[in-house]
Short mmCIF file of C-alpha atoms in Angstrom, two decimals:
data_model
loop_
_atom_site.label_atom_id
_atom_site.label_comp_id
_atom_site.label_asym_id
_atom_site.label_seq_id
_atom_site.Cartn_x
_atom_site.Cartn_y
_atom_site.Cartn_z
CA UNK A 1 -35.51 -52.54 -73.87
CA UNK A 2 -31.69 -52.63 -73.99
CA UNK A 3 -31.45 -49.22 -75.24
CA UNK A 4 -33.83 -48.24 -72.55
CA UNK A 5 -31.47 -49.79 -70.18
CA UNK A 6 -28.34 -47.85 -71.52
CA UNK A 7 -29.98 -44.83 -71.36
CA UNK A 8 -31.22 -45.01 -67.58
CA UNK A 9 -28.63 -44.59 -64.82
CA UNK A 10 -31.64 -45.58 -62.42
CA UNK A 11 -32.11 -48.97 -63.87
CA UNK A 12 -28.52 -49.51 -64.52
CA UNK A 13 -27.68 -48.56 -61.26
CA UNK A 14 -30.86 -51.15 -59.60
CA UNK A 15 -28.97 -54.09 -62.03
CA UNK A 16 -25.94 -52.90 -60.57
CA UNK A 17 -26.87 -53.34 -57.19
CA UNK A 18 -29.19 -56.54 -57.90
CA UNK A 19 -26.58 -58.28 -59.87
CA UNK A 20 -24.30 -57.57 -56.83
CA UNK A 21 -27.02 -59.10 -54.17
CA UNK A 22 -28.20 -61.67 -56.23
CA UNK A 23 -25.08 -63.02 -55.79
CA UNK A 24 -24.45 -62.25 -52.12
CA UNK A 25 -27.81 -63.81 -51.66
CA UNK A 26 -27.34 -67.12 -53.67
CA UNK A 27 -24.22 -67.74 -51.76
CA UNK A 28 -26.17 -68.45 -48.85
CA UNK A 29 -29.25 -70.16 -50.23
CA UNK A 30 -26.72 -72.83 -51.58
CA UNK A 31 -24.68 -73.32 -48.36
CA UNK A 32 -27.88 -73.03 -45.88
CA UNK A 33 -29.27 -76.68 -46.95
CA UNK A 34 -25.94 -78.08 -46.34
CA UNK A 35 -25.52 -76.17 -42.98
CA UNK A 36 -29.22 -77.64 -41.92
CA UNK A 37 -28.61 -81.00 -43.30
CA UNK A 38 -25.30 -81.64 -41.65
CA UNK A 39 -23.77 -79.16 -38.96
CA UNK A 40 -27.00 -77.24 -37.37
CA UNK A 41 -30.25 -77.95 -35.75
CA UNK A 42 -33.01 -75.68 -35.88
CA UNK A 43 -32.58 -75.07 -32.41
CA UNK A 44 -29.26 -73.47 -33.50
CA UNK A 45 -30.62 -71.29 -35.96
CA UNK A 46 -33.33 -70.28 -33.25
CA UNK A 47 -30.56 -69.07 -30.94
CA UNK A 48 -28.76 -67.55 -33.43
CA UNK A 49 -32.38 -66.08 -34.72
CA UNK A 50 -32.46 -64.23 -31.31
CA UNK A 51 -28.88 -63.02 -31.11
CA UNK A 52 -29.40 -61.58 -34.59
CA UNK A 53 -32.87 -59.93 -33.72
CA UNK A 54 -31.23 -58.44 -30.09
CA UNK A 55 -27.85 -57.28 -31.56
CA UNK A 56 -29.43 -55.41 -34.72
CA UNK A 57 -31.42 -53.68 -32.12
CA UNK A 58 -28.80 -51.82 -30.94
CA UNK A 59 -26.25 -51.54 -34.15
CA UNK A 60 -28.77 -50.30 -36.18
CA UNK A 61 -29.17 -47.49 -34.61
CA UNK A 62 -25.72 -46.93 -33.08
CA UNK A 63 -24.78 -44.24 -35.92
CA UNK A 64 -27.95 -42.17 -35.09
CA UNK A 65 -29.33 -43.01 -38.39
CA UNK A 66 -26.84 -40.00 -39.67
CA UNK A 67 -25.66 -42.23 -42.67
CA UNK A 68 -29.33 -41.46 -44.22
CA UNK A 69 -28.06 -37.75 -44.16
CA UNK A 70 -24.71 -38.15 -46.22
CA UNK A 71 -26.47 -38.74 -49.51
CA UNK A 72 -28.09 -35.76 -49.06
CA UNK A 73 -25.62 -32.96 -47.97
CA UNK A 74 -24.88 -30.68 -51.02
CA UNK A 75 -20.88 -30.43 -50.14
CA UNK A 76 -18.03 -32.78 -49.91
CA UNK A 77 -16.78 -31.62 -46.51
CA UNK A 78 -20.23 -31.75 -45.01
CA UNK A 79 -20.48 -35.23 -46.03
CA UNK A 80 -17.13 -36.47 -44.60
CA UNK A 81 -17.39 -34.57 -41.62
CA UNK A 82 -21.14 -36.17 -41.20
CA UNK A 83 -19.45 -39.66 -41.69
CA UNK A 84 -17.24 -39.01 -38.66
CA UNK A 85 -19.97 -37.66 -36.59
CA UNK A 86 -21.92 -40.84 -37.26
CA UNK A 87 -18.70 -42.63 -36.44
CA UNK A 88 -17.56 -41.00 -32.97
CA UNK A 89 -21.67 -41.74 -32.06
CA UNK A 90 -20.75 -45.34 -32.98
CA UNK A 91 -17.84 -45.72 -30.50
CA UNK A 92 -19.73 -44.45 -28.07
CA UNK A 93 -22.22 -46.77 -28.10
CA UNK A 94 -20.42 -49.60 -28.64
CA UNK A 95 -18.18 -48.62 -25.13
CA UNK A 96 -21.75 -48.56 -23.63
CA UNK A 97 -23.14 -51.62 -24.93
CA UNK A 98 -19.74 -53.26 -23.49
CA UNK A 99 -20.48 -51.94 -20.09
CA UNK A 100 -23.96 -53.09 -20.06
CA UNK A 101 -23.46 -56.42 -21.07
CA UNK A 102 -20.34 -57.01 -18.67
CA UNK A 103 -22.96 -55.90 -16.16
CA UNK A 104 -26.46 -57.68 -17.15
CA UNK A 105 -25.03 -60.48 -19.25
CA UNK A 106 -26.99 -62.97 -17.24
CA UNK A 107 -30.30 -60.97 -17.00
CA UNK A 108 -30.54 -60.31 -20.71
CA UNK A 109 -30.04 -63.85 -21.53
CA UNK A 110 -32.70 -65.12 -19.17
CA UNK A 111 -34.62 -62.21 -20.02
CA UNK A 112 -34.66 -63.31 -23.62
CA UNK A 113 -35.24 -66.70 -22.44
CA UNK A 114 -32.30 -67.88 -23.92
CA UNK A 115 -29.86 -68.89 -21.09
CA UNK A 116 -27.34 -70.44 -23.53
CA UNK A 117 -27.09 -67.01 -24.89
CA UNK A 118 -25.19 -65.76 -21.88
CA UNK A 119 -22.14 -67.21 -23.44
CA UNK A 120 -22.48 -65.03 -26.80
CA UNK A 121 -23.40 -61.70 -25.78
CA UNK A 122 -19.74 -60.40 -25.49
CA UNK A 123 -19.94 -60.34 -29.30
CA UNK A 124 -22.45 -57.62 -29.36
CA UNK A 125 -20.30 -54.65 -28.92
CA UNK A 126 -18.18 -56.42 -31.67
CA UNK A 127 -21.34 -56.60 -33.95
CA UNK A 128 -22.70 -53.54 -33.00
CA UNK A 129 -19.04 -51.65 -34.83
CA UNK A 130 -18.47 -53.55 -37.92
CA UNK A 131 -22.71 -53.64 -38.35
CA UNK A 132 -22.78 -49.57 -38.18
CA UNK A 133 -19.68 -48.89 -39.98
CA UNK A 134 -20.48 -51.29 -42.85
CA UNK A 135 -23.77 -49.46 -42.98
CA UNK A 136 -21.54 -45.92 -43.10
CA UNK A 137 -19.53 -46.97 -46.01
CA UNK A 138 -22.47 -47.76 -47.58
CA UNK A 139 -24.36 -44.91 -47.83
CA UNK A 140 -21.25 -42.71 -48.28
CA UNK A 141 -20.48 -44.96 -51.67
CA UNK A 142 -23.84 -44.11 -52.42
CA UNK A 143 -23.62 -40.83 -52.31
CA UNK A 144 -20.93 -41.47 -54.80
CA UNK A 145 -22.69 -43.40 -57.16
CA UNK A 146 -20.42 -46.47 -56.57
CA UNK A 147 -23.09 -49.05 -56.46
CA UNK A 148 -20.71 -51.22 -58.02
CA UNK A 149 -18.47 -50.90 -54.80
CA UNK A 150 -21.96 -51.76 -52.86
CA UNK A 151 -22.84 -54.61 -54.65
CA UNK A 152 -18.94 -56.04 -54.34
CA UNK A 153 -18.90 -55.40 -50.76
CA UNK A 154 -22.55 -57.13 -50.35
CA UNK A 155 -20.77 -60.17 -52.09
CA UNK A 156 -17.61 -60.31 -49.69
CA UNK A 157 -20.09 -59.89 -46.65
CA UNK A 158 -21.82 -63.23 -47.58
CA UNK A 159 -18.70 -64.53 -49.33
CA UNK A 160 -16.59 -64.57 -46.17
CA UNK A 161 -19.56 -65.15 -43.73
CA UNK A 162 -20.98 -68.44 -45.18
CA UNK A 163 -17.48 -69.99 -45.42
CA UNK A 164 -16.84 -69.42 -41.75
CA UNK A 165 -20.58 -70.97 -41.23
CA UNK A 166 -19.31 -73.86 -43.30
CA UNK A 167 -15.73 -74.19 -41.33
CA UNK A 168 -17.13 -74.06 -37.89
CA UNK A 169 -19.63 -75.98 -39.02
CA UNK A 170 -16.51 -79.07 -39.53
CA UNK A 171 -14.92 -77.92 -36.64
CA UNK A 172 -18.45 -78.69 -34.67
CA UNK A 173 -18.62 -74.89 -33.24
CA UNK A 174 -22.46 -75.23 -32.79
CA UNK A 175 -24.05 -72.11 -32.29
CA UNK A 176 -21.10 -69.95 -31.63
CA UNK A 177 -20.02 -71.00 -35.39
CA UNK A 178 -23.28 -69.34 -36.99
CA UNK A 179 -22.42 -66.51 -34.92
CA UNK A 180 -19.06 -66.14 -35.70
CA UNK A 181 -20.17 -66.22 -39.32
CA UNK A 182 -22.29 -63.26 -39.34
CA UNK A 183 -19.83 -61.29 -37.44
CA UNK A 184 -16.98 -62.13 -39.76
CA UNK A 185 -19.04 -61.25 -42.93
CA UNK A 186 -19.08 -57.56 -41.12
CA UNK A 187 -15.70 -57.91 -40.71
CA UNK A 188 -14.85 -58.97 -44.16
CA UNK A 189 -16.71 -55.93 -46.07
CA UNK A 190 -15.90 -53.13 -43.36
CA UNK A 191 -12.16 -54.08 -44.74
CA UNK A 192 -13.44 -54.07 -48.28
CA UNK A 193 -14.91 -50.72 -47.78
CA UNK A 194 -11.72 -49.52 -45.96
CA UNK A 195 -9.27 -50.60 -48.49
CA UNK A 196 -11.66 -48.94 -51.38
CA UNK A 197 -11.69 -45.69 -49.46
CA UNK A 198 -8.32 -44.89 -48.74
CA UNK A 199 -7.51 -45.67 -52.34
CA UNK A 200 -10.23 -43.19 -53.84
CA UNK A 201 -11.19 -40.93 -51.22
CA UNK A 202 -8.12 -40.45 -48.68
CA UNK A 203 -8.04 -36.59 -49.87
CA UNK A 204 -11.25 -36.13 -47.60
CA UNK A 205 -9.69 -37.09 -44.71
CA UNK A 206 -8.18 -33.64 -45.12
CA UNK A 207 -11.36 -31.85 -44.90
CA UNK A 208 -11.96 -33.12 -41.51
CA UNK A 209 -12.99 -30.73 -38.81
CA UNK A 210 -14.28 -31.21 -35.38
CA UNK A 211 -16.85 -27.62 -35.63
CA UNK A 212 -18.23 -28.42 -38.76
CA UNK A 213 -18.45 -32.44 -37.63
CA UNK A 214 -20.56 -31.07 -34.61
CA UNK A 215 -22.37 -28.60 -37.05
CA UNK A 216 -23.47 -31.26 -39.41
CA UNK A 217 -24.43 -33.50 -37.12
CA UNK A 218 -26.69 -31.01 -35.40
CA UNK A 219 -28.15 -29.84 -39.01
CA UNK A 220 -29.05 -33.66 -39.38
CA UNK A 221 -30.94 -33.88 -35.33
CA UNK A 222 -34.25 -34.95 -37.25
CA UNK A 223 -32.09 -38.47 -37.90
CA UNK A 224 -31.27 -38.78 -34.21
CA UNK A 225 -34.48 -37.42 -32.58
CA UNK A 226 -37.07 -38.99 -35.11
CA UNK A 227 -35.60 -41.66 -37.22
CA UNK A 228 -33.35 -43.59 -34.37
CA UNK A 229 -36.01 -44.42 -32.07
CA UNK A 230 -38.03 -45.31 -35.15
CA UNK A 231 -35.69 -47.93 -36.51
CA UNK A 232 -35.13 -49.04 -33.18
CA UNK A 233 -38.80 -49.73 -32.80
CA UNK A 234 -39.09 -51.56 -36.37
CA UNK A 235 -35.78 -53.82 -34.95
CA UNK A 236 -37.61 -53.75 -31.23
CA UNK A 237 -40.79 -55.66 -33.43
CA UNK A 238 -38.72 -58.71 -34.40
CA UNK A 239 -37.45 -59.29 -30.87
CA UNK A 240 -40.79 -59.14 -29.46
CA UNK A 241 -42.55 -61.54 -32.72
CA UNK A 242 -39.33 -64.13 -31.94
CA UNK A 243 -39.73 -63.40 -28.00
CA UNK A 244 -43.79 -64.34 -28.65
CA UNK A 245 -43.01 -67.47 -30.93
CA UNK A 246 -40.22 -68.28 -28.54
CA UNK A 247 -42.10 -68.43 -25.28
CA UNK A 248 -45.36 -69.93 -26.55
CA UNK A 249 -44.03 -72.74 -29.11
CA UNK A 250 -40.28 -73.26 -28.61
CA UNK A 251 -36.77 -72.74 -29.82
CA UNK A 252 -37.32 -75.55 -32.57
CA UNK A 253 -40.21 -72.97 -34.16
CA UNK A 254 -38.03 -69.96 -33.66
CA UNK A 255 -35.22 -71.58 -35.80
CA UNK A 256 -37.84 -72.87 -38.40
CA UNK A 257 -38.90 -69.17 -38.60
CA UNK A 258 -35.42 -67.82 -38.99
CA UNK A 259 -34.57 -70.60 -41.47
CA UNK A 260 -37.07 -69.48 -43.48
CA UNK A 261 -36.92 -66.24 -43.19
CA UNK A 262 -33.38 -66.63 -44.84
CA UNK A 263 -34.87 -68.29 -47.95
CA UNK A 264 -37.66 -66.16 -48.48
CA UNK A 265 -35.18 -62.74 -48.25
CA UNK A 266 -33.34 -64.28 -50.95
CA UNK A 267 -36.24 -63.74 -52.89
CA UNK A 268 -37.01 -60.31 -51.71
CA UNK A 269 -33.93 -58.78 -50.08
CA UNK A 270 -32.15 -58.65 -53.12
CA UNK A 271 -34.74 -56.88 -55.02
CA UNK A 272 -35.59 -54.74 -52.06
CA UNK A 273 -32.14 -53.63 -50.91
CA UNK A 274 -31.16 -52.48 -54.34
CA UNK A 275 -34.27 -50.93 -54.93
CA UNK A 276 -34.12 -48.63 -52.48
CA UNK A 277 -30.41 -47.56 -51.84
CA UNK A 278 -31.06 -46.20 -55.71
CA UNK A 279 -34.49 -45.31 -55.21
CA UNK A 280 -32.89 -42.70 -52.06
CA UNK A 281 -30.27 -41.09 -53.84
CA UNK A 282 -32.92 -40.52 -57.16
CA UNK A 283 -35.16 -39.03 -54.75
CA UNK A 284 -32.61 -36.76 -53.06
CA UNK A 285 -32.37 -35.08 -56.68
CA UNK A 286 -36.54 -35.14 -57.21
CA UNK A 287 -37.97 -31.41 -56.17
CA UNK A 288 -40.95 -31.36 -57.96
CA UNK A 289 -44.26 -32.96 -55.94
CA UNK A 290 -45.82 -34.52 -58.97
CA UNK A 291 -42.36 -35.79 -60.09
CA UNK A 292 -42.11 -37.58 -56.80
CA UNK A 293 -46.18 -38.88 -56.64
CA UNK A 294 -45.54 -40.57 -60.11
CA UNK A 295 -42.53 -42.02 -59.34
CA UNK A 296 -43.85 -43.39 -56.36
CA UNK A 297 -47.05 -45.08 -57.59
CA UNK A 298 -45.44 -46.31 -60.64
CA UNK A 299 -43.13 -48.28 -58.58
CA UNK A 300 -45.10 -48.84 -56.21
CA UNK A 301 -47.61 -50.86 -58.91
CA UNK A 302 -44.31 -52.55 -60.52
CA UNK A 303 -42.60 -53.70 -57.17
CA UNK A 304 -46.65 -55.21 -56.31
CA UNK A 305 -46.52 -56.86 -59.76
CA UNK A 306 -42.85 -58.58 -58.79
CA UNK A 307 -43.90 -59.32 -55.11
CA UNK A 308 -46.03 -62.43 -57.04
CA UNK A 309 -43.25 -64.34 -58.41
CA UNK A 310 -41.69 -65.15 -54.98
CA UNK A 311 -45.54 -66.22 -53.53
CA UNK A 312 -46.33 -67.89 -56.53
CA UNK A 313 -42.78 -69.82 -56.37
CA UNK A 314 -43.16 -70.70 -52.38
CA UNK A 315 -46.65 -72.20 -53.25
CA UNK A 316 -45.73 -74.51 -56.50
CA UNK A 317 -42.48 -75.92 -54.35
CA UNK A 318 -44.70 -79.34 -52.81
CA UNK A 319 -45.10 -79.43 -49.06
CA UNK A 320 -42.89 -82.09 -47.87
CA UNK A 321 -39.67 -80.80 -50.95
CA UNK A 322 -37.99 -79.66 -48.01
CA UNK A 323 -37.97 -82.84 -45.88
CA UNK A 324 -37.44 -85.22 -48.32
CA UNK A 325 -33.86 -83.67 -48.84
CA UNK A 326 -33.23 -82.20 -45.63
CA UNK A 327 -34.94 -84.37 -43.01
CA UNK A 328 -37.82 -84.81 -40.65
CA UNK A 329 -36.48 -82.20 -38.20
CA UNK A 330 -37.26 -79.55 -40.98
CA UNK A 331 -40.95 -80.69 -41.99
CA UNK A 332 -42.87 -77.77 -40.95
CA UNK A 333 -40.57 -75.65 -42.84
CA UNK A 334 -42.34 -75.23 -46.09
CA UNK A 335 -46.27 -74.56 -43.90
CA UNK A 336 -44.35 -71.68 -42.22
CA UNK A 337 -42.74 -70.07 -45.29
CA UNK A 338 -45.95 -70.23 -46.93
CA UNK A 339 -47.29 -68.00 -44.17
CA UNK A 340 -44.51 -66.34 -44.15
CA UNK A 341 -44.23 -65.11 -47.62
CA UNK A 342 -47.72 -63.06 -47.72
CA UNK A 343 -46.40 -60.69 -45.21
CA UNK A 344 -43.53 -60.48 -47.35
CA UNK A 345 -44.66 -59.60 -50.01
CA UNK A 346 -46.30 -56.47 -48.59
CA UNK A 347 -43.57 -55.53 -46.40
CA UNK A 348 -41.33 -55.84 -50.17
CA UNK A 349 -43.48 -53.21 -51.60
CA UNK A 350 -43.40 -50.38 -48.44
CA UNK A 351 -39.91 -51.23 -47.89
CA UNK A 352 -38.69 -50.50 -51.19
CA UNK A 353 -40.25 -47.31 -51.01
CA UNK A 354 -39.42 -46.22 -47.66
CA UNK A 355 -37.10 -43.89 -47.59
CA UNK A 356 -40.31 -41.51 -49.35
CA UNK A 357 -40.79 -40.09 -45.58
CA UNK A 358 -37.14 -39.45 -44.90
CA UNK A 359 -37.48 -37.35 -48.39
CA UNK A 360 -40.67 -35.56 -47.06
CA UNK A 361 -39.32 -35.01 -43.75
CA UNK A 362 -41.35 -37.00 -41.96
CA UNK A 363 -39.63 -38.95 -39.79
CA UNK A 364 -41.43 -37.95 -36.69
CA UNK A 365 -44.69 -39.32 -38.41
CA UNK A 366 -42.53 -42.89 -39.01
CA UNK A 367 -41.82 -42.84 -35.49
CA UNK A 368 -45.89 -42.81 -34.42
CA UNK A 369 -46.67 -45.82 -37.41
CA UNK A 370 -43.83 -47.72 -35.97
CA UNK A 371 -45.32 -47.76 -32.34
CA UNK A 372 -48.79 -48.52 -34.32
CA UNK A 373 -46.63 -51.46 -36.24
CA UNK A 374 -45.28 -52.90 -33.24
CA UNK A 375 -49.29 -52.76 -31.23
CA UNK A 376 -51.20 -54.45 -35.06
CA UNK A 377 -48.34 -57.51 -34.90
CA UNK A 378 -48.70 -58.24 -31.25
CA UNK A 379 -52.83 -57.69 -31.60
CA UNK A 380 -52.35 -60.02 -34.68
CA UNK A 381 -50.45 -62.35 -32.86
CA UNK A 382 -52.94 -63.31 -30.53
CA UNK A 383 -56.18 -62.99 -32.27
CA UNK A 384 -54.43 -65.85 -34.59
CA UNK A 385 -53.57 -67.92 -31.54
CA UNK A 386 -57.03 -67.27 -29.94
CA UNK A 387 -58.39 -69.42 -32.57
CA UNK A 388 -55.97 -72.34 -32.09
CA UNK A 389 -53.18 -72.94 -30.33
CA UNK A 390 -51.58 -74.33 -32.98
CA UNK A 391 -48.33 -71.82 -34.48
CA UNK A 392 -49.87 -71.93 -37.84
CA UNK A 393 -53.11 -69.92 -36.45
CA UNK A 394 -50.83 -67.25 -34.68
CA UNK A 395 -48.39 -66.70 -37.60
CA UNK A 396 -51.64 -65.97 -39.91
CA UNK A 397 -52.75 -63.49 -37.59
CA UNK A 398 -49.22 -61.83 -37.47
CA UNK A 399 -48.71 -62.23 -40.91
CA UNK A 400 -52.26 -60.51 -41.97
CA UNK A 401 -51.80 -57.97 -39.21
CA UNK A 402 -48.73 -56.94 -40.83
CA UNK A 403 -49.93 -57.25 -44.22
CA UNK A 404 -52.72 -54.34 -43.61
CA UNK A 405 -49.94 -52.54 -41.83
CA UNK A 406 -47.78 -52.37 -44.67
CA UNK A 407 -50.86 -51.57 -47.55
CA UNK A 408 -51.99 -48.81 -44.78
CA UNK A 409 -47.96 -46.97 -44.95
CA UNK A 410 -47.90 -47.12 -49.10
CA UNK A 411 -51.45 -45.42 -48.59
CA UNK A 412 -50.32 -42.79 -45.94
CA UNK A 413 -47.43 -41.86 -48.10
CA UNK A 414 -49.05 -41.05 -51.05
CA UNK A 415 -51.70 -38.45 -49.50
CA UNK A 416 -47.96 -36.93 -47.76
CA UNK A 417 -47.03 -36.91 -51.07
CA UNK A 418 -50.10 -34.85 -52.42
CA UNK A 419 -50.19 -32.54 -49.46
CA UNK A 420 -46.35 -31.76 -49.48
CA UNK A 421 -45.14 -28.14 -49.79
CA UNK A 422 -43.30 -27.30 -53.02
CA UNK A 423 -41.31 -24.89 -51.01
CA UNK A 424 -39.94 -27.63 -48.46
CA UNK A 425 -39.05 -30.03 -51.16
#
């Protein structure tokens, strides 16, 4: 197995990267129970659930997507040149998002139904920069097989963000604290990333050119016309889940959710997040069809088989484990995760493997299953609450509704798979 392991960039390059998370992700499991137990409410962590869910909306799709499309340009200068494409579309939209919210500050908060919000929202054109270009660096240190530089950055992100959690959390910040957090873990690995690049790549700075910039980014449209709007549906479906669980049960619930949401991607984001930045650039250099339909349903089968252990661990841990250290404020924490964690599982799987349509071209087809995704979850939503109104009934029905989501993608994309052209590939 060892030798296996030295002889396999891909799984060297997955430990890499998991090694890397694992330990951005334990940072915060550790420091979240203290954070709950003695700075934050989970009315806190709702508000800061729904600045999260509202400013991803908009930085994750501020580049255009056009970081997917540096991995796969064949030269140097066409990567570097896509970079700063991506980067000029970021600027843009971040002087746009500032307008807005200088404008509608007040009706987005209210909107949101989060009037406390209004006092936050001049953050998001800070977010929506350091969110994007951290996203940049990533993918272009992909593209050079630094998943070592990945997986440090990953650590300084959570690194820098959980001890500002922890500071403001003494300095009794409140919300704006966790917020300030997040942000600052941005912060922390965009200058990580910067530092890193002008010491091994400053050199391409010289290849930059404003006509092949423009060129590049117009060879890469498919990112901006198909796979933008997609990911900003996919963001678009947790605002309107939180919005739903906001409206009908309550801030409290919303903060539960996002609590334990946290723990639970501890479990999976790791796995899932290193899984597929190497999974992308391995199928970048794939060409054959049955190379890639093998590839795919062998991992698919192995990432199902690992998608247990989290369930199986959520179910063991006894139902009041959480309140007995934490308090009663955090009872229902445990009931929800359990819920929570099917859907998980699933969306573990067809995440992992996502980036299969961006390799078949399909992006247009992601954009029609993500306007399906976001119609199943609110469907799912309230044919659970139509049998109670209880939060338990309506997160089953969201969770199941996304769970045959997720099994129907993994199914879609292997029949893509079988009916691709060899000559496209």
């Amino acid at each position: 197995m060892i030798q296996r392991i030295r002889e396999s960039d891909f799984i060297r390059n997955i430990l890499v990267l998991f090694s890397g998370s694992l330990l951005s992700q334990l940072i915060p499991f550790f420091v979240l129970p203290i954070l709950q137990k003695y700075f934050y409410s989970p009315a806190d962590f709702g508000l800061l659930a729904v600045f999260i869910s509202f400013s991803e909306l908009f930085s994750s799709v501020a580049s255009g997507k056009l970081e997917y499309g540096i991995v796969l340009q064949d030269r140097e200068r066409h990567a570097i040149n896509l970079f700063f494409g991506a980067l000029k579309i970021v600027l843009i939209v971040t002087v746009i998002s500032s307008i807005l919210v200088l404008i509608f500050r007040d009706f987005i908060s209210n909107y949101l139904g989060e009037p406390r919000l209004n006092s936050y929202l001049f953050l998001l054109p800070v977010y929506i920069i350091f969110f994007s270009i951290t996203d940049l660096f990533s993918y272009w240190n992909n593209r050079k097989r630094r998943f070592k530089v990945i997986s440090w950055a990953k650590l300084v992100q959570t690194g820098t963000s959980e001890t500002v959690k922890l500071l403001a959390g003494v300095m009794h910040l409140g919300v704006f604290g966790l917020i300030l957090g997040r942000l600052s873990g941005f912060i922390g690995s965009v200058l990580y990333y910067v530092r890193g690049f002008l010491k091994r790549d400053s050199r391409a700075l010289k290849l930059l050119d404003n006509q092949i910039s423009r060129e590049t980014v117009r060879e890469n449209k498919k990112f901006l016309l198909f796979t933008t709007p997609s990911v900003f549906l996919g963001n678009l479906i947790n605002v309107v889940y939180l919005q739903l669980f906001l409206v009908y049960f309550g801030e409290k619930m919303v903060g539960i959710i996002g609590v334990s949401m946290t723990y639970l991607s501890a479990g999976f984001g790791v796995v899932a997040v290193s899984f597929s930045q190497v999974f992308y650039s391995r199928l970048a250099e794939t060409k054959s069809k049955e190379d890639l339909l093998r590839m795919y349903i062998r991992f698919a089968k192995n990432l199902a088989l690992l998608a247990f252990i989290p369930v199986a661990v959520v179910y063991l841990i006894p139902g009041r484990f959480v309140a007995n250290i934490l308090g009663e404020q955090w009872i229902e924490l445990m009931p929800i995760a359990r819920i929570m964690v099917v859907w998980l599982a699933a969306w573990f799987v067809s995440s992992s493997l996502s980036f299969i349509f961006i390799r078949l071209q399909k992006q247009q087809a992601l954009l029609y299953y993500d306007v399906l995704h976001l119609i199943v979850i609110v469907s799912g939503f309230f044919i659970g609450r139509s049998f109670s109104d209880q939060v338990e009934s309506a997160l089953w029905g969201f969770s199941i509704a996304r769970c045959v989501f997720y099994i129907f993608v993994i199914g879609v994309a292997i029949r893509m798979i079988k009916k691709a052209d060899e000559n496209t590939l």
